[in-house]
């Protein structure tokens, strides 16, 4: 199977990207699309996070709860999105019109790849060496990195979101970044007619 879009990373930005993509499942332009997310979450900064300043989250919400609940939310509402568990991506290689994503257990092919990872060193996925630059919005003493991009777009078929895209490590920013990438992908699938997904009562 060839994915139409494969998200690498199951933190805030990756999960939000997957949720927005999944919410378009009944749209004509989404028909037959194959979307997946590699849910490696061990390195997510959410594991040790406590939230008191996020609209919509109850005070003292734990990040590790969000990770668990996010996966359940995605499965319950948008089971069309394939969740790939317990695999770590080690390389991404550009092919003719697709990308080859190699993990420690398997190999996948996707037309679009979204990098939704944190900004910590070392960056261990081969294939992005030319795009790694110092993070523009992090304390230089922290020695964080980002991928060179233009509004989340790296090059054809390749996107990044969250802190690896150069955003600050703030929950709402990461979620918005993931949603932005999802709507860009949906717009692409909709023959470049702008898309936003809302549900009404």
JSON list of C-alpha atoms in Angstrom, two decimals:
[
{"chain": "A", "resi": 1, "resn": "UNK", "atom": "CA", "xyz": [0.00, 0.00, 0.00]},
{"chain": "A", "resi": 2, "resn": "UNK", "atom": "CA", "xyz": [1.15, 3.50, -0.84]},
{"chain": "A", "resi": 3, "resn": "UNK", "atom": "CA", "xyz": [0.11, 6.19, 1.65]},
{"chain": "A", "resi": 4, "resn": "UNK", "atom": "CA", "xyz": [-1.15, 9.49, 0.35]},
{"chain": "A", "resi": 5, "resn": "UNK", "atom": "CA", "xyz": [0.15, 11.10, 3.54]},
{"chain": "A", "resi": 6, "resn": "UNK", "atom": "CA", "xyz": [2.23, 9.69, 6.38]},
{"chain": "A", "resi": 7, "resn": "UNK", "atom": "CA", "xyz": [2.86, 11.66, 9.58]},
{"chain": "A", "resi": 8, "resn": "UNK", "atom": "CA", "xyz": [6.01, 10.94, 11.56]},
{"chain": "A", "resi": 9, "resn": "UNK", "atom": "CA", "xyz": [5.51, 11.74, 15.24]},
{"chain": "A", "resi": 10, "resn": "UNK", "atom": "CA", "xyz": [2.61, 11.29, 17.66]},
{"chain": "A", "resi": 11, "resn": "UNK", "atom": "CA", "xyz": [2.95, 14.40, 19.81]},
{"chain": "A", "resi": 12, "resn": "UNK", "atom": "CA", "xyz": [0.70, 17.48, 19.79]},
{"chain": "A", "resi": 13, "resn": "UNK", "atom": "CA", "xyz": [1.38, 18.66, 16.23]},
{"chain": "A", "resi": 14, "resn": "UNK", "atom": "CA", "xyz": [1.32, 15.16, 14.72]},
{"chain": "A", "resi": 15, "resn": "UNK", "atom": "CA", "xyz": [-1.90, 14.13, 16.43]},
{"chain": "A", "resi": 16, "resn": "UNK", "atom": "CA", "xyz": [-3.58, 17.42, 15.56]},
{"chain": "A", "resi": 17, "resn": "UNK", "atom": "CA", "xyz": [-2.52, 17.04, 11.94]},
{"chain": "A", "resi": 18, "resn": "UNK", "atom": "CA", "xyz": [-3.96, 13.51, 11.87]},
{"chain": "A", "resi": 19, "resn": "UNK", "atom": "CA", "xyz": [-7.22, 14.60, 13.49]},
{"chain": "A", "resi": 20, "resn": "UNK", "atom": "CA", "xyz": [-7.82, 17.37, 10.96]},
{"chain": "A", "resi": 21, "resn": "UNK", "atom": "CA", "xyz": [-6.98, 15.07, 8.05]},
{"chain": "A", "resi": 22, "resn": "UNK", "atom": "CA", "xyz": [-9.30, 12.44, 9.48]},
{"chain": "A", "resi": 23, "resn": "UNK", "atom": "CA", "xyz": [-12.12, 14.92, 9.88]},
{"chain": "A", "resi": 24, "resn": "UNK", "atom": "CA", "xyz": [-12.20, 15.35, 6.10]},
{"chain": "A", "resi": 25, "resn": "UNK", "atom": "CA", "xyz": [-12.89, 11.66, 5.51]},
{"chain": "A", "resi": 26, "resn": "UNK", "atom": "CA", "xyz": [-16.38, 12.29, 4.09]},
{"chain": "A", "resi": 27, "resn": "UNK", "atom": "CA", "xyz": [-15.26, 14.97, 1.65]},
{"chain": "A", "resi": 28, "resn": "UNK", "atom": "CA", "xyz": [-15.21, 13.96, -2.04]},
{"chain": "A", "resi": 29, "resn": "UNK", "atom": "CA", "xyz": [-11.54, 14.94, -2.41]},
{"chain": "A", "resi": 30, "resn": "UNK", "atom": "CA", "xyz": [-10.59, 12.59, 0.45]},
{"chain": "A", "resi": 31, "resn": "UNK", "atom": "CA", "xyz": [-12.13, 9.54, -1.24]},
{"chain": "A", "resi": 32, "resn": "UNK", "atom": "CA", "xyz": [-9.78, 6.55, -1.25]},
{"chain": "A", "resi": 33, "resn": "UNK", "atom": "CA", "xyz": [-6.98, 8.50, 0.44]},
{"chain": "A", "resi": 34, "resn": "UNK", "atom": "CA", "xyz": [-4.66, 6.45, 2.65]},
{"chain": "A", "resi": 35, "resn": "UNK", "atom": "CA", "xyz": [-3.31, 8.32, 5.67]},
{"chain": "A", "resi": 36, "resn": "UNK", "atom": "CA", "xyz": [-1.12, 7.01, 8.48]},
{"chain": "A", "resi": 37, "resn": "UNK", "atom": "CA", "xyz": [0.73, 8.25, 11.54]},
{"chain": "A", "resi": 38, "resn": "UNK", "atom": "CA", "xyz": [3.80, 6.65, 13.07]},
{"chain": "A", "resi": 39, "resn": "UNK", "atom": "CA", "xyz": [3.00, 7.02, 16.77]},
{"chain": "A", "resi": 40, "resn": "UNK", "atom": "CA", "xyz": [6.43, 6.86, 18.34]},
{"chain": "A", "resi": 41, "resn": "UNK", "atom": "CA", "xyz": [5.84, 9.01, 21.46]},
{"chain": "A", "resi": 42, "resn": "UNK", "atom": "CA", "xyz": [8.65, 8.11, 23.85]},
{"chain": "A", "resi": 43, "resn": "UNK", "atom": "CA", "xyz": [10.58, 11.28, 23.05]},
{"chain": "A", "resi": 44, "resn": "UNK", "atom": "CA", "xyz": [7.58, 13.60, 23.15]},
{"chain": "A", "resi": 45, "resn": "UNK", "atom": "CA", "xyz": [8.00, 16.49, 25.56]},
{"chain": "A", "resi": 46, "resn": "UNK", "atom": "CA", "xyz": [4.38, 15.87, 26.59]},
{"chain": "A", "resi": 47, "resn": "UNK", "atom": "CA", "xyz": [5.47, 12.88, 28.66]},
{"chain": "A", "resi": 48, "resn": "UNK", "atom": "CA", "xyz": [6.49, 15.18, 31.54]},
{"chain": "A", "resi": 49, "resn": "UNK", "atom": "CA", "xyz": [4.28, 18.19, 30.83]},
{"chain": "A", "resi": 50, "resn": "UNK", "atom": "CA", "xyz": [1.64, 19.82, 33.05]},
{"chain": "A", "resi": 51, "resn": "UNK", "atom": "CA", "xyz": [-0.81, 22.27, 31.46]},
{"chain": "A", "resi": 52, "resn": "UNK", "atom": "CA", "xyz": [-2.61, 25.15, 33.13]},
{"chain": "A", "resi": 53, "resn": "UNK", "atom": "CA", "xyz": [-2.76, 27.68, 30.29]},
{"chain": "A", "resi": 54, "resn": "UNK", "atom": "CA", "xyz": [-4.39, 25.90, 27.33]},
{"chain": "A", "resi": 55, "resn": "UNK", "atom": "CA", "xyz": [-7.86, 26.90, 26.18]},
{"chain": "A", "resi": 56, "resn": "UNK", "atom": "CA", "xyz": [-10.13, 23.85, 26.29]},
{"chain": "A", "resi": 57, "resn": "UNK", "atom": "CA", "xyz": [-7.96, 21.81, 28.67]},
{"chain": "A", "resi": 58, "resn": "UNK", "atom": "CA", "xyz": [-8.85, 21.58, 32.33]},
{"chain": "A", "resi": 59, "resn": "UNK", "atom": "CA", "xyz": [-6.15, 22.99, 34.66]},
{"chain": "A", "resi": 60, "resn": "UNK", "atom": "CA", "xyz": [-3.48, 20.52, 35.78]},
{"chain": "A", "resi": 61, "resn": "UNK", "atom": "CA", "xyz": [-3.94, 18.38, 32.67]},
{"chain": "A", "resi": 62, "resn": "UNK", "atom": "CA", "xyz": [-1.03, 15.97, 32.23]},
{"chain": "A", "resi": 63, "resn": "UNK", "atom": "CA", "xyz": [0.73, 15.66, 28.92]},
{"chain": "A", "resi": 64, "resn": "UNK", "atom": "CA", "xyz": [0.97, 11.90, 29.10]},
{"chain": "A", "resi": 65, "resn": "UNK", "atom": "CA", "xyz": [-2.83, 11.77, 29.46]},
{"chain": "A", "resi": 66, "resn": "UNK", "atom": "CA", "xyz": [-3.17, 13.85, 26.29]},
{"chain": "A", "resi": 67, "resn": "UNK", "atom": "CA", "xyz": [-0.98, 11.41, 24.39]},
{"chain": "A", "resi": 68, "resn": "UNK", "atom": "CA", "xyz": [-3.12, 8.45, 25.43]},
{"chain": "A", "resi": 69, "resn": "UNK", "atom": "CA", "xyz": [-6.43, 10.23, 24.95]},
{"chain": "A", "resi": 70, "resn": "UNK", "atom": "CA", "xyz": [-5.31, 11.63, 21.59]},
{"chain": "A", "resi": 71, "resn": "UNK", "atom": "CA", "xyz": [-4.66, 8.17, 20.19]},
{"chain": "A", "resi": 72, "resn": "UNK", "atom": "CA", "xyz": [-8.03, 6.99, 21.49]},
{"chain": "A", "resi": 73, "resn": "UNK", "atom": "CA", "xyz": [-9.76, 10.05, 20.03]},
{"chain": "A", "resi": 74, "resn": "UNK", "atom": "CA", "xyz": [-8.18, 9.43, 16.63]},
{"chain": "A", "resi": 75, "resn": "UNK", "atom": "CA", "xyz": [-9.15, 5.74, 16.66]},
{"chain": "A", "resi": 76, "resn": "UNK", "atom": "CA", "xyz": [-12.71, 6.37, 17.83]},
{"chain": "A", "resi": 77, "resn": "UNK", "atom": "CA", "xyz": [-13.63, 9.10, 15.34]},
{"chain": "A", "resi": 78, "resn": "UNK", "atom": "CA", "xyz": [-11.25, 8.56, 12.45]},
{"chain": "A", "resi": 79, "resn": "UNK", "atom": "CA", "xyz": [-10.26, 4.92, 12.34]},
{"chain": "A", "resi": 80, "resn": "UNK", "atom": "CA", "xyz": [-9.44, 5.41, 8.66]},
{"chain": "A", "resi": 81, "resn": "UNK", "atom": "CA", "xyz": [-6.16, 6.94, 9.82]},
{"chain": "A", "resi": 82, "resn": "UNK", "atom": "CA", "xyz": [-3.75, 4.03, 10.30]},
{"chain": "A", "resi": 83, "resn": "UNK", "atom": "CA", "xyz": [-1.85, 4.24, 13.58]},
{"chain": "A", "resi": 84, "resn": "UNK", "atom": "CA", "xyz": [1.55, 2.58, 13.40]},
{"chain": "A", "resi": 85, "resn": "UNK", "atom": "CA", "xyz": [2.79, 1.75, 16.89]},
{"chain": "A", "resi": 86, "resn": "UNK", "atom": "CA", "xyz": [6.18, 0.85, 18.35]},
{"chain": "A", "resi": 87, "resn": "UNK", "atom": "CA", "xyz": [8.25, 1.81, 15.33]},
{"chain": "A", "resi": 88, "resn": "UNK", "atom": "CA", "xyz": [10.93, 4.46, 15.07]},
{"chain": "A", "resi": 89, "resn": "UNK", "atom": "CA", "xyz": [11.79, 6.12, 11.77]},
{"chain": "A", "resi": 90, "resn": "UNK", "atom": "CA", "xyz": [15.47, 5.92, 10.88]},
{"chain": "A", "resi": 91, "resn": "UNK", "atom": "CA", "xyz": [15.53, 7.23, 7.29]},
{"chain": "A", "resi": 92, "resn": "UNK", "atom": "CA", "xyz": [13.44, 9.03, 4.68]},
{"chain": "A", "resi": 93, "resn": "UNK", "atom": "CA", "xyz": [14.51, 8.77, 1.06]},
{"chain": "A", "resi": 94, "resn": "UNK", "atom": "CA", "xyz": [13.06, 10.63, -1.91]},
{"chain": "A", "resi": 95, "resn": "UNK", "atom": "CA", "xyz": [12.09, 8.40, -4.82]},
{"chain": "A", "resi": 96, "resn": "UNK", "atom": "CA", "xyz": [10.60, 9.45, -8.20]},
{"chain": "A", "resi": 97, "resn": "UNK", "atom": "CA", "xyz": [7.23, 10.77, -7.04]},
{"chain": "A", "resi": 98, "resn": "UNK", "atom": "CA", "xyz": [7.10, 9.37, -3.51]},
{"chain": "A", "resi": 99, "resn": "UNK", "atom": "CA", "xyz": [9.14, 8.96, -0.35]},
{"chain": "A", "resi": 100, "resn": "UNK", "atom": "CA", "xyz": [10.45, 5.79, 1.24]},
{"chain": "A", "resi": 101, "resn": "UNK", "atom": "CA", "xyz": [10.15, 5.80, 5.02]},
{"chain": "A", "resi": 102, "resn": "UNK", "atom": "CA", "xyz": [12.30, 3.21, 6.75]},
{"chain": "A", "resi": 103, "resn": "UNK", "atom": "CA", "xyz": [11.69, 2.30, 10.39]},
{"chain": "A", "resi": 104, "resn": "UNK", "atom": "CA", "xyz": [13.42, -0.12, 12.73]},
{"chain": "A", "resi": 105, "resn": "UNK", "atom": "CA", "xyz": [10.81, -2.72, 11.75]},
{"chain": "A", "resi": 106, "resn": "UNK", "atom": "CA", "xyz": [9.42, -1.95, 8.31]},
{"chain": "A", "resi": 107, "resn": "UNK", "atom": "CA", "xyz": [9.47, 0.22, 5.18]},
{"chain": "A", "resi": 108, "resn": "UNK", "atom": "CA", "xyz": [6.64, 2.41, 3.92]},
{"chain": "A", "resi": 109, "resn": "UNK", "atom": "CA", "xyz": [5.99, 4.46, 0.78]},
{"chain": "A", "resi": 110, "resn": "UNK", "atom": "CA", "xyz": [4.08, 7.75, 0.85]},
{"chain": "A", "resi": 111, "resn": "UNK", "atom": "CA", "xyz": [3.33, 10.57, -1.57]},
{"chain": "A", "resi": 112, "resn": "UNK", "atom": "CA", "xyz": [3.45, 13.11, 1.28]},
{"chain": "A", "resi": 113, "resn": "UNK", "atom": "CA", "xyz": [5.50, 12.99, 4.49]},
{"chain": "A", "resi": 114, "resn": "UNK", "atom": "CA", "xyz": [4.92, 15.24, 7.51]},
{"chain": "A", "resi": 115, "resn": "UNK", "atom": "CA", "xyz": [7.70, 15.54, 10.09]},
{"chain": "A", "resi": 116, "resn": "UNK", "atom": "CA", "xyz": [6.05, 16.27, 13.46]},
{"chain": "A", "resi": 117, "resn": "UNK", "atom": "CA", "xyz": [8.98, 15.85, 15.82]},
{"chain": "A", "resi": 118, "resn": "UNK", "atom": "CA", "xyz": [10.52, 17.83, 18.66]},
{"chain": "A", "resi": 119, "resn": "UNK", "atom": "CA", "xyz": [13.47, 20.18, 18.28]},
{"chain": "A", "resi": 120, "resn": "UNK", "atom": "CA", "xyz": [16.00, 18.35, 20.41]},
{"chain": "A", "resi": 121, "resn": "UNK", "atom": "CA", "xyz": [19.37, 17.01, 19.31]},
{"chain": "A", "resi": 122, "resn": "UNK", "atom": "CA", "xyz": [20.39, 14.64, 17.99]},
{"chain": "A", "resi": 123, "resn": "UNK", "atom": "CA", "xyz": [18.12, 14.46, 14.94]},
{"chain": "A", "resi": 124, "resn": "UNK", "atom": "CA", "xyz": [18.38, 10.78, 14.14]},
{"chain": "A", "resi": 125, "resn": "UNK", "atom": "CA", "xyz": [16.48, 10.43, 10.85]},
{"chain": "A", "resi": 126, "resn": "UNK", "atom": "CA", "xyz": [18.76, 10.14, 7.83]},
{"chain": "A", "resi": 127, "resn": "UNK", "atom": "CA", "xyz": [17.86, 12.15, 4.75]},
{"chain": "A", "resi": 128, "resn": "UNK", "atom": "CA", "xyz": [17.43, 15.63, 6.24]},
{"chain": "A", "resi": 129, "resn": "UNK", "atom": "CA", "xyz": [21.02, 16.70, 6.82]},
{"chain": "A", "resi": 130, "resn": "UNK", "atom": "CA", "xyz": [20.84, 19.61, 4.35]},
{"chain": "A", "resi": 131, "resn": "UNK", "atom": "CA", "xyz": [17.73, 21.03, 6.05]},
{"chain": "A", "resi": 132, "resn": "UNK", "atom": "CA", "xyz": [18.89, 21.07, 9.68]},
{"chain": "A", "resi": 133, "resn": "UNK", "atom": "CA", "xyz": [19.56, 24.59, 11.00]},
{"chain": "A", "resi": 134, "resn": "UNK", "atom": "CA", "xyz": [19.71, 26.21, 14.46]},
{"chain": "A", "resi": 135, "resn": "UNK", "atom": "CA", "xyz": [16.27, 26.86, 15.90]},
{"chain": "A", "resi": 136, "resn": "UNK", "atom": "CA", "xyz": [15.27, 30.50, 15.32]},
{"chain": "A", "resi": 137, "resn": "UNK", "atom": "CA", "xyz": [12.88, 30.84, 18.28]},
{"chain": "A", "resi": 138, "resn": "UNK", "atom": "CA", "xyz": [14.57, 28.86, 21.04]},
{"chain": "A", "resi": 139, "resn": "UNK", "atom": "CA", "xyz": [17.11, 29.94, 23.63]},
{"chain": "A", "resi": 140, "resn": "UNK", "atom": "CA", "xyz": [20.53, 29.50, 21.96]},
{"chain": "A", "resi": 141, "resn": "UNK", "atom": "CA", "xyz": [21.83, 27.94, 25.18]},
{"chain": "A", "resi": 142, "resn": "UNK", "atom": "CA", "xyz": [19.41, 25.04, 24.65]},
{"chain": "A", "resi": 143, "resn": "UNK", "atom": "CA", "xyz": [21.03, 24.26, 21.27]},
{"chain": "A", "resi": 144, "resn": "UNK", "atom": "CA", "xyz": [17.74, 23.33, 19.59]},
{"chain": "A", "resi": 145, "resn": "UNK", "atom": "CA", "xyz": [17.30, 22.63, 15.88]},
{"chain": "A", "resi": 146, "resn": "UNK", "atom": "CA", "xyz": [14.67, 23.02, 13.21]},
{"chain": "A", "resi": 147, "resn": "UNK", "atom": "CA", "xyz": [14.22, 22.06, 9.58]},
{"chain": "A", "resi": 148, "resn": "UNK", "atom": "CA", "xyz": [14.54, 24.72, 6.92]},
{"chain": "A", "resi": 149, "resn": "UNK", "atom": "CA", "xyz": [11.03, 25.38, 5.61]},
{"chain": "A", "resi": 150, "resn": "UNK", "atom": "CA", "xyz": [8.70, 27.99, 4.18]},
{"chain": "A", "resi": 151, "resn": "UNK", "atom": "CA", "xyz": [5.43, 28.05, 6.17]},
{"chain": "A", "resi": 152, "resn": "UNK", "atom": "CA", "xyz": [5.83, 24.33, 7.01]},
{"chain": "A", "resi": 153, "resn": "UNK", "atom": "CA", "xyz": [6.71, 23.41, 3.41]},
{"chain": "A", "resi": 154, "resn": "UNK", "atom": "CA", "xyz": [10.17, 21.89, 2.89]},
{"chain": "A", "resi": 155, "resn": "UNK", "atom": "CA", "xyz": [9.79, 20.77, -0.70]},
{"chain": "A", "resi": 156, "resn": "UNK", "atom": "CA", "xyz": [7.25, 18.94, -2.84]},
{"chain": "A", "resi": 157, "resn": "UNK", "atom": "CA", "xyz": [5.63, 16.23, -0.76]},
{"chain": "A", "resi": 158, "resn": "UNK", "atom": "CA", "xyz": [7.56, 17.09, 2.39]},
{"chain": "A", "resi": 159, "resn": "UNK", "atom": "CA", "xyz": [6.26, 19.15, 5.32]},
{"chain": "A", "resi": 160, "resn": "UNK", "atom": "CA", "xyz": [7.15, 19.76, 8.96]},
{"chain": "A", "resi": 161, "resn": "UNK", "atom": "CA", "xyz": [5.12, 21.07, 11.89]},
{"chain": "A", "resi": 162, "resn": "UNK", "atom": "CA", "xyz": [5.53, 21.90, 15.56]},
{"chain": "A", "resi": 163, "resn": "UNK", "atom": "CA", "xyz": [8.86, 22.81, 17.09]},
{"chain": "A", "resi": 164, "resn": "UNK", "atom": "CA", "xyz": [10.85, 21.10, 14.31]},
{"chain": "A", "resi": 165, "resn": "UNK", "atom": "CA", "xyz": [9.25, 23.65, 11.93]},
{"chain": "A", "resi": 166, "resn": "UNK", "atom": "CA", "xyz": [10.72, 26.50, 13.98]},
{"chain": "A", "resi": 167, "resn": "UNK", "atom": "CA", "xyz": [7.83, 27.21, 16.34]},
{"chain": "A", "resi": 168, "resn": "UNK", "atom": "CA", "xyz": [8.14, 27.80, 20.06]},
{"chain": "A", "resi": 169, "resn": "UNK", "atom": "CA", "xyz": [7.44, 24.93, 22.41]},
{"chain": "A", "resi": 170, "resn": "UNK", "atom": "CA", "xyz": [3.92, 25.99, 23.34]},
{"chain": "A", "resi": 171, "resn": "UNK", "atom": "CA", "xyz": [0.98, 23.57, 23.22]},
{"chain": "A", "resi": 172, "resn": "UNK", "atom": "CA", "xyz": [-1.43, 25.82, 21.33]},
{"chain": "A", "resi": 173, "resn": "UNK", "atom": "CA", "xyz": [1.25, 26.78, 18.80]},
{"chain": "A", "resi": 174, "resn": "UNK", "atom": "CA", "xyz": [2.16, 23.15, 18.12]},
{"chain": "A", "resi": 175, "resn": "UNK", "atom": "CA", "xyz": [-1.49, 22.15, 17.69]},
{"chain": "A", "resi": 176, "resn": "UNK", "atom": "CA", "xyz": [-2.13, 25.06, 15.35]},
{"chain": "A", "resi": 177, "resn": "UNK", "atom": "CA", "xyz": [0.95, 24.20, 13.33]},
{"chain": "A", "resi": 178, "resn": "UNK", "atom": "CA", "xyz": [-0.25, 20.61, 12.85]},
{"chain": "A", "resi": 179, "resn": "UNK", "atom": "CA", "xyz": [-3.70, 21.81, 11.85]},
{"chain": "A", "resi": 180, "resn": "UNK", "atom": "CA", "xyz": [-2.18, 24.27, 9.37]},
{"chain": "A", "resi": 181, "resn": "UNK", "atom": "CA", "xyz": [-0.23, 21.52, 7.63]},
{"chain": "A", "resi": 182, "resn": "UNK", "atom": "CA", "xyz": [-3.33, 19.32, 7.48]},
{"chain": "A", "resi": 183, "resn": "UNK", "atom": "CA", "xyz": [-5.39, 22.05, 5.83]},
{"chain": "A", "resi": 184, "resn": "UNK", "atom": "CA", "xyz": [-2.57, 22.71, 3.35]},
{"chain": "A", "resi": 185, "resn": "UNK", "atom": "CA", "xyz": [-2.59, 19.02, 2.40]},
{"chain": "A", "resi": 186, "resn": "UNK", "atom": "CA", "xyz": [-6.38, 18.98, 2.13]},
{"chain": "A", "resi": 187, "resn": "UNK", "atom": "CA", "xyz": [-6.23, 22.09, -0.05]},
{"chain": "A", "resi": 188, "resn": "UNK", "atom": "CA", "xyz": [-3.72, 20.30, -2.30]},
{"chain": "A", "resi": 189, "resn": "UNK", "atom": "CA", "xyz": [-6.07, 17.31, -2.57]},
{"chain": "A", "resi": 190, "resn": "UNK", "atom": "CA", "xyz": [-8.96, 19.67, -3.34]},
{"chain": "A", "resi": 191, "resn": "UNK", "atom": "CA", "xyz": [-7.28, 20.93, -6.51]},
{"chain": "A", "resi": 192, "resn": "UNK", "atom": "CA", "xyz": [-5.79, 23.86, -4.57]},
{"chain": "A", "resi": 193, "resn": "UNK", "atom": "CA", "xyz": [-9.18, 25.19, -3.51]},
{"chain": "A", "resi": 194, "resn": "UNK", "atom": "CA", "xyz": [-8.71, 26.35, 0.09]},
{"chain": "A", "resi": 195, "resn": "UNK", "atom": "CA", "xyz": [-10.08, 23.97, 2.71]},
{"chain": "A", "resi": 196, "resn": "UNK", "atom": "CA", "xyz": [-10.97, 24.28, 6.37]},
{"chain": "A", "resi": 197, "resn": "UNK", "atom": "CA", "xyz": [-12.92, 21.66, 8.28]},
{"chain": "A", "resi": 198, "resn": "UNK", "atom": "CA", "xyz": [-15.54, 22.59, 10.86]},
{"chain": "A", "resi": 199, "resn": "UNK", "atom": "CA", "xyz": [-18.40, 20.59, 12.36]},
{"chain": "A", "resi": 200, "resn": "UNK", "atom": "CA", "xyz": [-21.67, 22.25, 13.30]},
{"chain": "A", "resi": 201, "resn": "UNK", "atom": "CA", "xyz": [-24.35, 21.33, 15.81]}
]
